[in-house]
Coordinates of C-alpha atoms in Angstrom, one line a residue:
M276 CA 122.0 17.5 92.1
K277 CA 123.4 20.1 94.4
L278 CA 123.4 22.7 91.4
A279 CA 119.7 22.0 90.6
K280 CA 118.9 22.7 94.3
T281 CA 120.5 25.8 94.4
A282 CA 118.9 27.1 91.2
K283 CA 115.6 26.1 92.8
I284 CA 116.2 28.2 96.0
A285 CA 117.2 31.1 93.7
A286 CA 114.0 31.0 91.9
I287 CA 111.9 30.8 94.9
T288 CA 113.7 33.8 96.3
L289 CA 113.1 35.8 93.1
L290 CA 109.5 35.0 93.0
L291 CA 109.1 36.2 96.7
L292 CA 110.8 39.4 95.8
A293 CA 108.5 40.1 92.8
L294 CA 105.5 39.5 95.0
L295 CA 106.6 41.7 97.9
T296 CA 107.9 44.6 95.7
P297 CA 104.4 46.1 94.6
L298 CA 103.3 45.7 98.1
T299 CA 106.3 47.8 99.4
V300 CA 105.8 50.6 96.8
T301 CA 102.0 50.6 97.6
Q302 CA 102.7 51.0 101.2
A303 CA 105.3 53.8 100.7
Q304 CA 102.7 55.6 98.5
Q305 CA 100.2 55.3 101.2
E306 CA 102.7 56.7 103.8
E307 CA 103.4 59.9 101.6
G308 CA 101.2 62.7 103.0
K309 CA 99.3 65.3 101.2
I310 CA 100.4 68.8 101.1
T311 CA 98.0 71.8 101.2
A312 CA 98.3 75.5 101.4
Y313 CA 97.1 78.5 103.4
V314 CA 97.2 81.7 101.3
Q315 CA 97.4 85.5 102.3
H316 CA 96.5 87.2 98.9
Y317 CA 97.2 90.9 99.3
M318 CA 96.6 93.3 96.4
K319 CA 97.4 97.0 96.5
M320 CA 96.1 99.4 93.9
D321 CA 98.6 102.3 93.1
R322 CA 97.4 105.7 92.1
S323 CA 98.7 105.0 88.7
G324 CA 96.6 102.0 88.1
L325 CA 99.3 99.5 88.6
L326 CA 98.1 96.4 90.7
L327 CA 100.8 95.0 93.0
I328 CA 100.1 91.6 94.6
N329 CA 101.9 89.6 97.3
D330 CA 100.9 86.0 97.8
T331 CA 102.1 84.5 101.1
V332 CA 101.7 80.8 100.5
S333 CA 102.2 78.4 103.7
L334 CA 102.8 74.8 102.7
V335 CA 101.7 72.2 105.4
T336 CA 101.1 68.5 105.7
E337 CA 98.7 67.4 108.4
E338 CA 99.4 63.8 109.3
K339 CA 102.4 62.2 107.4
Q340 CA 105.7 63.3 106.1
A341 CA 105.6 64.6 102.4
T342 CA 107.8 66.1 99.8
I343 CA 107.3 68.7 97.1
Q344 CA 109.5 69.5 94.1
E345 CA 107.4 72.3 92.5
I346 CA 104.4 74.6 92.7
F347 CA 102.4 76.7 90.3
V348 CA 101.2 80.1 91.5
G349 CA 99.6 82.6 89.2
V350 CA 96.1 83.9 87.8
P351 CA 93.4 82.6 85.6
R352 CA 94.4 82.7 81.9
N353 CA 91.9 85.5 81.0
L354 CA 94.2 87.8 83.0
K355 CA 97.3 86.7 81.1
E356 CA 97.7 89.8 79.1
K357 CA 97.6 91.9 82.3
L358 CA 100.3 90.0 84.3
S359 CA 103.7 91.5 83.4
H360 CA 106.3 90.6 86.2
I361 CA 106.5 87.7 88.7
T362 CA 109.0 86.7 91.3
A363 CA 109.2 84.3 94.2
K364 CA 111.4 83.9 97.4
P365 CA 111.4 81.7 100.4
L366 CA 110.6 83.3 103.8
T367 CA 111.3 80.2 106.0
K368 CA 114.8 79.5 107.1
P369 CA 116.8 77.5 106.5
S370 CA 115.6 78.3 103.0
I371 CA 116.0 76.0 99.9
E372 CA 117.1 77.6 96.6
L373 CA 114.4 77.9 94.0
S374 CA 113.9 79.0 90.4
V375 CA 111.0 80.9 88.8
E376 CA 109.9 80.7 85.3
K377 CA 106.6 81.8 83.6
A378 CA 104.2 79.0 82.7
E379 CA 100.9 78.6 80.9
L380 CA 98.6 75.6 81.3
W381 CA 95.6 75.6 79.0
E382 CA 93.7 72.7 80.5
E383 CA 94.0 74.2 84.0
N384 CA 93.2 77.7 82.8
F385 CA 96.4 78.9 84.5
Y386 CA 99.1 81.6 83.7
G387 CA 101.8 82.5 86.1
A388 CA 104.9 81.1 87.8
K389 CA 106.3 77.6 88.0
I390 CA 108.4 77.4 91.0
T391 CA 110.9 74.7 91.1
F392 CA 112.9 73.8 94.3
K393 CA 116.5 72.8 93.5
Q394 CA 116.2 70.0 95.9
P395 CA 112.9 68.1 96.9
L396 CA 111.4 70.0 99.9
P397 CA 110.6 67.6 102.8
L398 CA 107.7 68.7 105.1
L399 CA 107.0 67.1 108.6
P400 CA 103.5 67.0 110.1
G401 CA 102.7 70.5 111.6
Q402 CA 105.7 72.1 109.9
R403 CA 105.2 75.1 107.6
Y404 CA 107.3 76.3 104.7
I405 CA 106.4 79.8 103.5
I406 CA 106.8 81.3 100.1
L407 CA 106.3 84.8 99.0
V408 CA 105.2 85.3 95.5
S409 CA 105.1 88.9 94.1
Y410 CA 103.7 90.1 90.8
T411 CA 102.1 93.0 89.1
L412 CA 99.2 93.5 86.8
T413 CA 98.7 96.3 84.3
D414 CA 95.7 97.6 82.5
V415 CA 93.4 96.6 85.2
V416 CA 91.8 100.2 85.6
T417 CA 89.3 101.3 83.0
P418 CA 88.0 104.8 83.2
H419 CA 84.4 105.4 83.2
P420 CA 83.2 106.9 79.8
K421 CA 81.4 109.9 81.5
E422 CA 82.4 110.3 85.2
T423 CA 86.2 111.4 85.5
S424 CA 86.5 109.9 89.0
Q425 CA 84.8 106.6 88.5
F426 CA 86.7 103.4 87.3
N427 CA 86.0 99.8 86.5
I428 CA 88.7 97.5 87.9
T429 CA 89.5 93.8 87.2
F430 CA 91.6 91.8 89.5
P431 CA 92.2 88.1 90.7
I432 CA 90.3 87.8 93.8
I433 CA 91.5 84.2 94.2
P434 CA 94.9 83.3 92.9
A435 CA 95.4 80.0 91.0
L436 CA 97.5 77.3 92.8
S437 CA 98.5 73.8 91.9
L438 CA 97.6 72.7 95.4
Q439 CA 94.4 72.7 97.4
A440 CA 94.1 75.7 99.7
Y441 CA 92.4 75.2 103.1
L442 CA 91.9 78.9 103.3
C443 CA 92.4 82.0 101.0
N444 CA 92.3 85.4 102.8
S445 CA 92.1 88.1 100.1
T446 CA 92.6 91.8 100.6
L447 CA 92.5 94.6 98.1
E448 CA 93.9 98.0 99.2
L449 CA 92.6 100.9 97.5
P450 CA 93.9 104.7 97.7
P451 CA 92.4 106.7 100.6
G452 CA 89.0 108.3 99.8
A453 CA 87.8 105.5 97.4
R454 CA 84.3 104.1 97.5
V455 CA 83.2 100.8 96.2
L456 CA 79.9 101.2 94.1
P457 CA 77.0 98.7 93.8
G458 CA 77.1 95.8 91.4
A459 CA 80.4 94.0 92.0
S460 CA 81.0 90.4 90.9
H461 CA 81.7 89.2 94.5
S462 CA 80.2 90.0 97.9
T463 CA 83.0 91.8 99.9
N464 CA 83.6 93.5 103.2
T465 CA 84.9 97.1 103.1
T466 CA 86.9 98.9 105.8
W467 CA 87.7 102.6 105.6
T468 CA 90.7 104.2 107.4
E469 CA 92.7 107.5 106.9
R470 CA 95.5 105.6 105.3
A471 CA 93.6 103.5 102.8
V472 CA 90.3 101.5 101.9
Y473 CA 90.6 97.7 102.4
V474 CA 88.2 95.4 100.5
K475 CA 88.3 91.7 102.0
Y476 CA 87.1 88.5 100.8
L477 CA 87.5 85.0 102.4
K478 CA 87.2 81.5 100.9
E479 CA 87.7 78.0 102.3
N480 CA 88.6 74.8 100.5
V481 CA 89.8 76.2 97.2
E482 CA 90.4 73.4 94.8
P483 CA 93.6 73.3 92.5
F484 CA 93.8 75.8 89.7
S485 CA 90.4 77.4 90.8
G486 CA 91.5 81.0 90.6
E487 CA 88.8 83.5 90.2
R488 CA 88.6 86.8 88.3
A489 CA 86.6 89.6 89.8
W490 CA 85.5 93.1 88.9
M491 CA 84.0 96.1 90.6
Q492 CA 83.3 99.8 90.2
I493 CA 84.9 102.4 92.4
A494 CA 84.8 106.1 92.8
A495 CA 88.4 107.1 93.4
P496 CA 89.3 110.9 92.9
R497 CA 93.1 110.0 93.7
I498 CA 93.6 107.4 90.9
Q499 CA 95.4 108.9 87.9
P500 CA 95.9 106.0 85.4
I501 CA 99.2 106.5 83.5
E502 CA 101.9 104.6 81.6
C503 CA 105.7 105.6 81.8
P504 CA 107.4 104.4 78.7
F505 CA 110.7 106.2 79.7
M506 CA 112.3 107.4 82.9
Q507 CA 115.8 108.8 83.6
R508 CA 117.1 109.0 87.2
K509 CA 120.3 111.3 87.2
I510 CA 122.3 111.2 90.4
I511 CA 124.6 114.1 91.0
L512 CA 127.4 113.8 93.6
S513 CA 128.6 117.3 94.6
Q514 CA 132.2 117.9 95.9
Y515 CA 130.5 119.8 98.7
G516 CA 128.7 116.7 100.1
R517 CA 125.4 117.0 98.3
L518 CA 123.4 114.3 96.8
E519 CA 121.0 115.6 94.2
I520 CA 118.6 113.7 92.1
H521 CA 116.9 114.7 88.8
D522 CA 114.1 112.3 87.6
T523 CA 112.8 112.9 84.1
Y524 CA 109.5 111.3 83.3
H525 CA 107.8 110.6 80.0
I526 CA 104.1 109.9 81.0
V527 CA 101.1 108.9 78.9
Y528 CA 97.8 109.7 80.4
K529 CA 95.3 106.9 80.4
G530 CA 92.4 108.4 82.3
N531 CA 89.3 110.4 81.3
G532 CA 89.2 114.1 81.3
R533 CA 92.1 116.5 81.5
L534 CA 95.2 116.0 83.6
T535 CA 96.4 119.1 85.1
N536 CA 98.6 117.9 88.2
L537 CA 100.2 114.6 88.8
T538 CA 101.1 112.9 92.1
V539 CA 104.8 111.5 91.8
P540 CA 106.3 109.2 94.2
L541 CA 109.7 110.0 96.1
P542 CA 112.4 108.0 97.6
P543 CA 112.5 108.2 101.5
H544 CA 114.1 111.3 103.1
A545 CA 113.7 113.3 99.9
Q546 CA 113.8 117.1 100.6
S547 CA 114.0 120.4 98.7
V548 CA 111.6 119.2 96.0
R549 CA 111.3 121.2 92.9
A550 CA 110.0 120.6 89.3
R551 CA 110.9 121.8 85.8
G552 CA 109.3 121.6 82.4
S553 CA 110.5 122.4 78.9
L554 CA 109.7 126.0 79.3
G555 CA 110.7 126.6 82.9
E556 CA 110.0 125.9 86.6
L557 CA 106.8 124.1 87.6
T558 CA 105.0 124.2 90.9
A559 CA 105.8 121.2 93.2
K560 CA 104.2 120.5 96.6
Q561 CA 105.7 117.9 98.7
Q562 CA 103.2 115.6 100.5
E563 CA 103.3 113.1 103.3
G564 CA 104.1 109.6 102.5
N565 CA 107.0 110.3 100.1
E566 CA 105.0 112.1 97.4
A567 CA 104.8 115.3 95.6
V568 CA 102.0 117.0 93.5
I569 CA 103.4 118.4 90.3
S570 CA 101.4 121.1 88.3
L571 CA 101.8 120.2 84.8
E572 CA 103.1 122.8 82.2
V573 CA 100.3 122.1 79.8
S574 CA 97.1 120.1 80.6
V575 CA 97.1 116.7 79.2
D576 CA 94.2 114.8 77.5
P577 CA 93.7 111.0 77.4
G578 CA 96.3 109.4 75.2
Q579 CA 98.7 112.4 75.2
T580 CA 102.4 112.4 76.4
T581 CA 103.8 114.9 78.9
V582 CA 107.6 115.3 79.9
F583 CA 108.8 116.9 83.1
T584 CA 111.7 116.6 85.6
V585 CA 111.5 116.4 89.4
L586 CA 114.5 117.6 91.3
Y587 CA 115.3 116.9 95.0
E588 CA 118.2 116.1 97.3
L589 CA 118.8 113.1 99.6
P590 CA 120.8 113.0 102.7
W591 CA 124.6 112.4 101.9
S592 CA 125.2 110.4 105.1
E593 CA 122.4 107.8 104.3
Y594 CA 123.8 106.7 100.9
V595 CA 127.5 107.7 100.7
E596 CA 130.3 106.1 102.8
S597 CA 133.6 107.9 103.2
R598 CA 136.9 106.8 104.4
G599 CA 139.7 109.3 103.8
G600 CA 139.7 110.1 100.1
S601 CA 137.6 107.0 99.2
Y602 CA 133.8 107.2 98.7
T603 CA 131.2 104.5 98.0
L604 CA 127.8 105.3 96.9
K605 CA 125.1 102.5 97.7
L606 CA 121.6 102.9 96.9
C607 CA 118.6 101.3 95.1
P608 CA 118.3 103.1 91.8
N609 CA 114.5 102.7 91.5
A610 CA 113.8 103.5 95.3
G611 CA 110.4 105.2 95.5
V612 CA 109.4 104.3 92.0
R613 CA 106.0 102.8 92.1
W614 CA 105.4 102.7 88.5
E615 CA 106.4 100.1 85.9
V616 CA 108.9 101.8 83.4
E617 CA 109.5 100.2 80.0
N618 CA 112.9 101.9 79.5
F619 CA 114.6 103.0 82.7
A620 CA 118.0 104.8 82.7
V621 CA 120.3 105.7 85.5
K622 CA 123.0 108.4 85.2
V623 CA 125.5 109.2 87.7
V624 CA 127.7 112.5 87.6
L625 CA 130.9 112.4 89.7
P626 CA 132.4 115.4 91.3
K627 CA 135.2 117.1 89.2
G628 CA 138.4 115.3 89.8
A629 CA 137.0 112.1 91.0
K630 CA 138.4 108.7 89.7
I631 CA 136.2 105.7 89.3
R632 CA 137.4 102.5 91.1
V633 CA 134.5 100.0 90.9
V634 CA 131.0 100.0 89.5
E635 CA 128.3 97.4 89.9
P636 CA 126.5 96.5 87.7
E637 CA 128.7 97.2 84.7
P638 CA 127.7 100.6 83.2
S639 CA 126.6 100.7 79.6
L640 CA 128.5 104.1 79.1
K641 CA 131.4 105.7 80.7
K642 CA 132.1 109.4 79.6
S643 CA 134.6 111.9 80.8
T644 CA 134.4 115.7 80.2
G645 CA 137.4 117.6 81.2
F646 CA 137.9 116.6 84.9
S647 CA 134.3 115.0 85.3
Y648 CA 133.2 111.5 84.9
T649 CA 129.7 110.4 84.0
I650 CA 128.4 106.7 83.9
E651 CA 125.1 105.5 82.4
I652 CA 123.2 102.2 83.2
D653 CA 120.2 101.2 81.1
Y654 CA 117.6 98.7 82.2
V655 CA 115.0 97.2 79.7
E656 CA 112.1 97.2 82.2
E657 CA 111.8 98.5 85.8
T658 CA 109.1 97.2 88.2
P659 CA 108.5 98.0 91.9
I660 CA 108.6 94.3 92.9
N661 CA 112.3 94.0 91.7
P662 CA 114.5 96.4 93.6
L663 CA 117.6 97.3 91.7
Q664 CA 121.1 97.8 93.3
L665 CA 123.9 100.2 92.5
S666 CA 127.4 100.3 94.1
L667 CA 129.8 102.9 92.9
S668 CA 133.3 103.4 94.5
Y669 CA 135.5 106.3 93.6
E670 CA 138.4 108.4 94.9
Y671 CA 138.4 112.1 95.3
S672 CA 140.6 114.6 96.8
P673 CA 139.3 117.6 98.9
I674 CA 141.8 119.8 97.2
W675 CA 139.4 120.0 94.2
A676 CA 136.6 121.7 96.3
P677 CA 138.5 125.0 96.7
L678 CA 140.3 124.9 93.5
Y679 CA 137.7 126.5 91.4
P680 CA 137.0 129.5 93.4
T681 CA 140.8 130.0 93.7
L682 CA 141.1 129.9 89.9
W683 CA 138.3 132.4 89.6
T684 CA 140.0 134.8 92.1
A685 CA 143.3 134.6 90.2
L686 CA 141.6 135.2 86.9
L687 CA 139.8 138.2 88.2
A688 CA 142.9 139.6 89.7
F689 CA 144.7 139.1 86.5
I690 CA 141.9 140.9 84.6
V691 CA 142.1 143.9 87.0
Y692 CA 145.9 144.1 86.7
A693 CA 145.7 144.0 82.9
A694 CA 143.1 146.7 82.7
A695 CA 145.1 148.9 85.1
R696 CA 148.2 148.5 82.9
T697 CA 146.7 149.4 79.6
I698 CA 143.5 149.7 77.8
R699 CA 143.5 148.0 74.5
P700 CA 141.0 147.5 71.8
P701 CA 139.2 144.2 72.4
P702 CA 140.4 141.3 70.2
P703 CA 138.2 140.0 67.5
V704 CA 135.6 137.7 68.7
P705 CA 136.4 134.2 67.5
T706 CA 134.0 132.4 65.2
V707 CA 132.2 129.6 66.8
P708 CA 132.3 126.7 64.5
I709 CA 128.8 125.5 63.3
P710 CA 128.0 122.0 64.7
V711 CA 127.1 120.6 61.4
D712 CA 126.9 116.9 62.5
T713 CA 124.7 117.8 65.6
I714 CA 122.2 119.8 63.5
R715 CA 122.1 116.9 61.0
S716 CA 121.4 114.4 63.7
F717 CA 118.9 116.6 65.3
L718 CA 116.9 117.0 62.1
N719 CA 117.0 113.2 61.4
L720 CA 115.7 112.4 64.8
Y721 CA 113.0 115.2 64.6
K722 CA 111.9 113.7 61.2
R723 CA 111.7 110.2 62.7
R724 CA 109.8 111.5 65.6
E725 CA 107.2 113.3 63.5
S726 CA 106.7 110.0 61.5
I727 CA 106.1 108.0 64.7
M728 CA 103.6 110.6 65.9
R729 CA 101.6 110.3 62.5
E730 CA 101.7 106.6 62.9
L731 CA 100.3 106.8 66.4
T732 CA 97.5 109.0 65.2
A733 CA 96.8 106.6 62.4
I734 CA 96.5 103.4 64.5
E735 CA 94.3 105.4 67.1
E736 CA 92.0 106.2 64.2
E737 CA 91.9 102.5 63.1
A738 CA 91.2 101.3 66.6
R739 CA 88.5 103.9 67.1
K740 CA 86.8 102.8 63.9
G741 CA 87.0 99.0 64.9
R742 CA 89.4 98.2 62.1
M743 CA 92.3 97.0 64.3
P744 CA 92.1 94.4 67.1
R745 CA 92.7 96.0 70.6
S746 CA 95.5 93.7 71.5
R747 CA 97.3 94.5 68.2
Y748 CA 96.6 98.2 68.8
R749 CA 98.2 98.1 72.3
S750 CA 101.2 96.1 71.2
R751 CA 101.9 98.6 68.3
R752 CA 101.2 101.6 70.4
R753 CA 103.6 100.4 73.2
R754 CA 106.4 99.8 70.6
L755 CA 106.0 103.2 69.0
E756 CA 105.7 105.0 72.4
A757 CA 108.9 103.1 73.5
E758 CA 110.7 104.2 70.3
L759 CA 109.4 107.7 70.7
A760 CA 110.8 107.9 74.2
R761 CA 114.2 106.7 73.0
I762 CA 114.3 109.4 70.4
S763 CA 113.3 112.1 72.8
K764 CA 116.2 110.9 75.1
S765 CA 118.6 111.1 72.2
M766 CA 117.5 114.6 71.2
E767 CA 118.0 116.2 74.6
P768 CA 121.8 116.3 74.6
L769 CA 121.7 117.5 71.0
K770 CA 119.4 120.3 72.0
E771 CA 121.7 121.3 74.8
E772 CA 124.7 121.5 72.3
L773 CA 122.7 123.5 69.9
R774 CA 121.9 126.0 72.6
R775 CA 125.4 126.4 73.6
A776 CA 126.2 127.3 69.9
G777 CA 124.3 130.5 70.4
G778 CA 123.1 132.9 67.7
R779 CA 120.7 131.8 65.1
I780 CA 120.9 128.2 66.1
A781 CA 120.0 128.7 69.7
D782 CA 117.2 131.0 68.5
A783 CA 115.9 128.3 66.2
I784 CA 115.8 125.7 69.1
A785 CA 113.8 128.0 71.3
M786 CA 111.3 128.8 68.5
I787 CA 110.7 125.2 67.8
E788 CA 110.2 124.4 71.7
I789 CA 107.8 127.2 72.2
A790 CA 105.8 126.4 69.1
E791 CA 105.7 122.8 70.1
A792 CA 104.2 123.8 73.5
E793 CA 101.5 126.1 71.7
L794 CA 100.7 123.2 69.4
Q795 CA 100.2 120.7 72.1
E796 CA 97.9 123.3 74.0
A797 CA 95.8 124.0 70.8
E798 CA 95.4 120.4 70.0
S799 CA 94.2 119.7 73.5
G800 CA 91.8 122.5 73.4
M801 CA 90.3 121.2 70.1
R802 CA 89.7 117.8 71.7
R803 CA 88.0 119.4 74.7
L804 CA 85.8 121.5 72.4
T805 CA 84.7 118.6 70.4
I806 CA 83.7 116.7 73.6
R807 CA 81.8 119.7 74.9
Y808 CA 79.9 120.1 71.5
R809 CA 78.9 116.3 71.5
R810 CA 77.6 116.8 75.0
R811 CA 75.6 119.8 73.7
E812 CA 77.3 122.2 76.0
I813 CA 77.9 124.7 73.4
S814 CA 75.8 125.9 70.5
S815 CA 76.8 125.1 66.8
D816 CA 77.9 128.6 65.9
A817 CA 80.1 128.8 68.9
Y818 CA 81.6 125.4 68.1
K819 CA 82.6 126.6 64.6
R820 CA 84.1 129.8 65.7
L821 CA 86.1 128.4 68.3
L822 CA 87.2 125.4 66.2
R823 CA 88.4 128.0 63.5
D824 CA 90.5 129.7 66.2
Y825 CA 92.1 126.6 67.3
R826 CA 92.9 125.6 63.7
K827 CA 94.6 129.0 63.2
R828 CA 96.7 128.5 66.3
I829 CA 97.7 125.0 65.1
D830 CA 98.6 126.2 61.7
K831 CA 100.6 129.1 63.2
A832 CA 102.5 126.8 65.6
K833 CA 103.3 124.4 62.7
T834 CA 104.5 127.2 60.5
T835 CA 106.8 128.5 63.3
I836 CA 108.1 124.8 63.8
D837 CA 108.8 124.7 60.0
E838 CA 110.6 128.1 60.1
G839 CA 112.9 126.9 63.0
L840 CA 113.8 123.8 61.1
L841 CA 114.4 125.6 57.9
R842 CA 116.7 127.9 59.8
L843 CA 118.8 124.8 61.0
R844 CA 118.8 123.5 57.5
E845 CA 120.1 126.8 56.2
E846 CA 123.0 126.5 58.9
L847 CA 124.0 123.3 57.2
G848 CA 124.4 125.0 53.8
A849 CA 126.2 128.1 55.3

């Protein structure tokens, strides 16, 4: 009897718990607050055509406490091909660790970042938690087919968020001197200053995943659309306390008309700026705002590539710490670089006699030549929103600085003494061995480079005739240009070694380089001539005569290149 009574009480208790549990869950759900956002959407158009975006997202809850585990921030899916890099970091302290990965949601028309908090983020009423989301968009600038200083630009005027936004304040910063032309997709307010031009747009109560794509036409003479498939930053540490930088660029021009000079960004405090091309010194004029205008060696037409090097110095005390005989170099390797670089290489040359202690990150190559050490670090992609870090510690004795002048003085004294003692016939000049392996490697790379250039010409013709989709064309072109940049990088040390060999080998290299410059100039002139003829700026007779002259120059340059390559092949058989 007592057992039955106990079982009855237990059954009643379980029934009451079952009835009360849904009520408790429902009540807890009702108490969970709703999280919304305020967004500062800031976009900056670089001279190169790259669009840098910073979204400051403030998360708030109005009445009740709420928690959040993840948030999506990005752009509409029709801008997917243009979004290249995206990062996120918390601005509120104490911050909660978060992870970022790219995500695509078809039903929500979204592409961007999925930001996940390592721990659920609690928010109290009136409290704000701020996240900064940074990303870059490429190929947003399309040159006008006729006007060289007019462009069509496409950009996300409203970002795509997984939360409702009470307010989205959008600002587009354009280079100084730009003008917004009539006929834009959205009605905006424009403000002009000496520093820049600001295009502003405001929208309230933005629903989740309601990002908007906008377009407008602008007149901006300072925009120079380019791509940079390869860049090498060479950092030279001198034994005399000088920090010299050599930036070598491979630039592809994407604008309309001819490019005769290019504005290049510089790191802060850069001084003594110079420039150098394949044939000698170039004119470089340093400007305010950490920039320099470089006069190119040969004018560049759309789709063509140009290579040049910018040289400058940085203040030693800003980047190098010294304690006795120990030195530490700390800097951001991509400081001042406002372009996206597909293949970015950093090379550090230490003073003679220095010994490396610690390098972070781990270099891909360590090389010693005599008493000099060189390290190289390769990065697959470089973007302005991802600052890189380099720390290098080494030991160096000040005895090495006066050592070389002392050796030269002693050598000169010995020569004078020997000449005074006796005059003897000069010894036979030793025969310099022919660098067979270097010549063979150079010829193989040159052959591969010519094959890639022919393939680039072929796919451009296919795309022009509409036989190849634009997406496939861009993908193949970028792959070929990246390979071309790697080959050009590999050929430079081979050229230097062949120049040092002297004689016929050095003459052949000089012959090839001069002929290549002549070939590039003649091909550019032929394209400009064709454009002028299509615009009916010259007569048919003048067009045919000038075209014949350009073809003669091209044939002569190609013949000279073949002669130079033939000389190198003859050296292999010598």
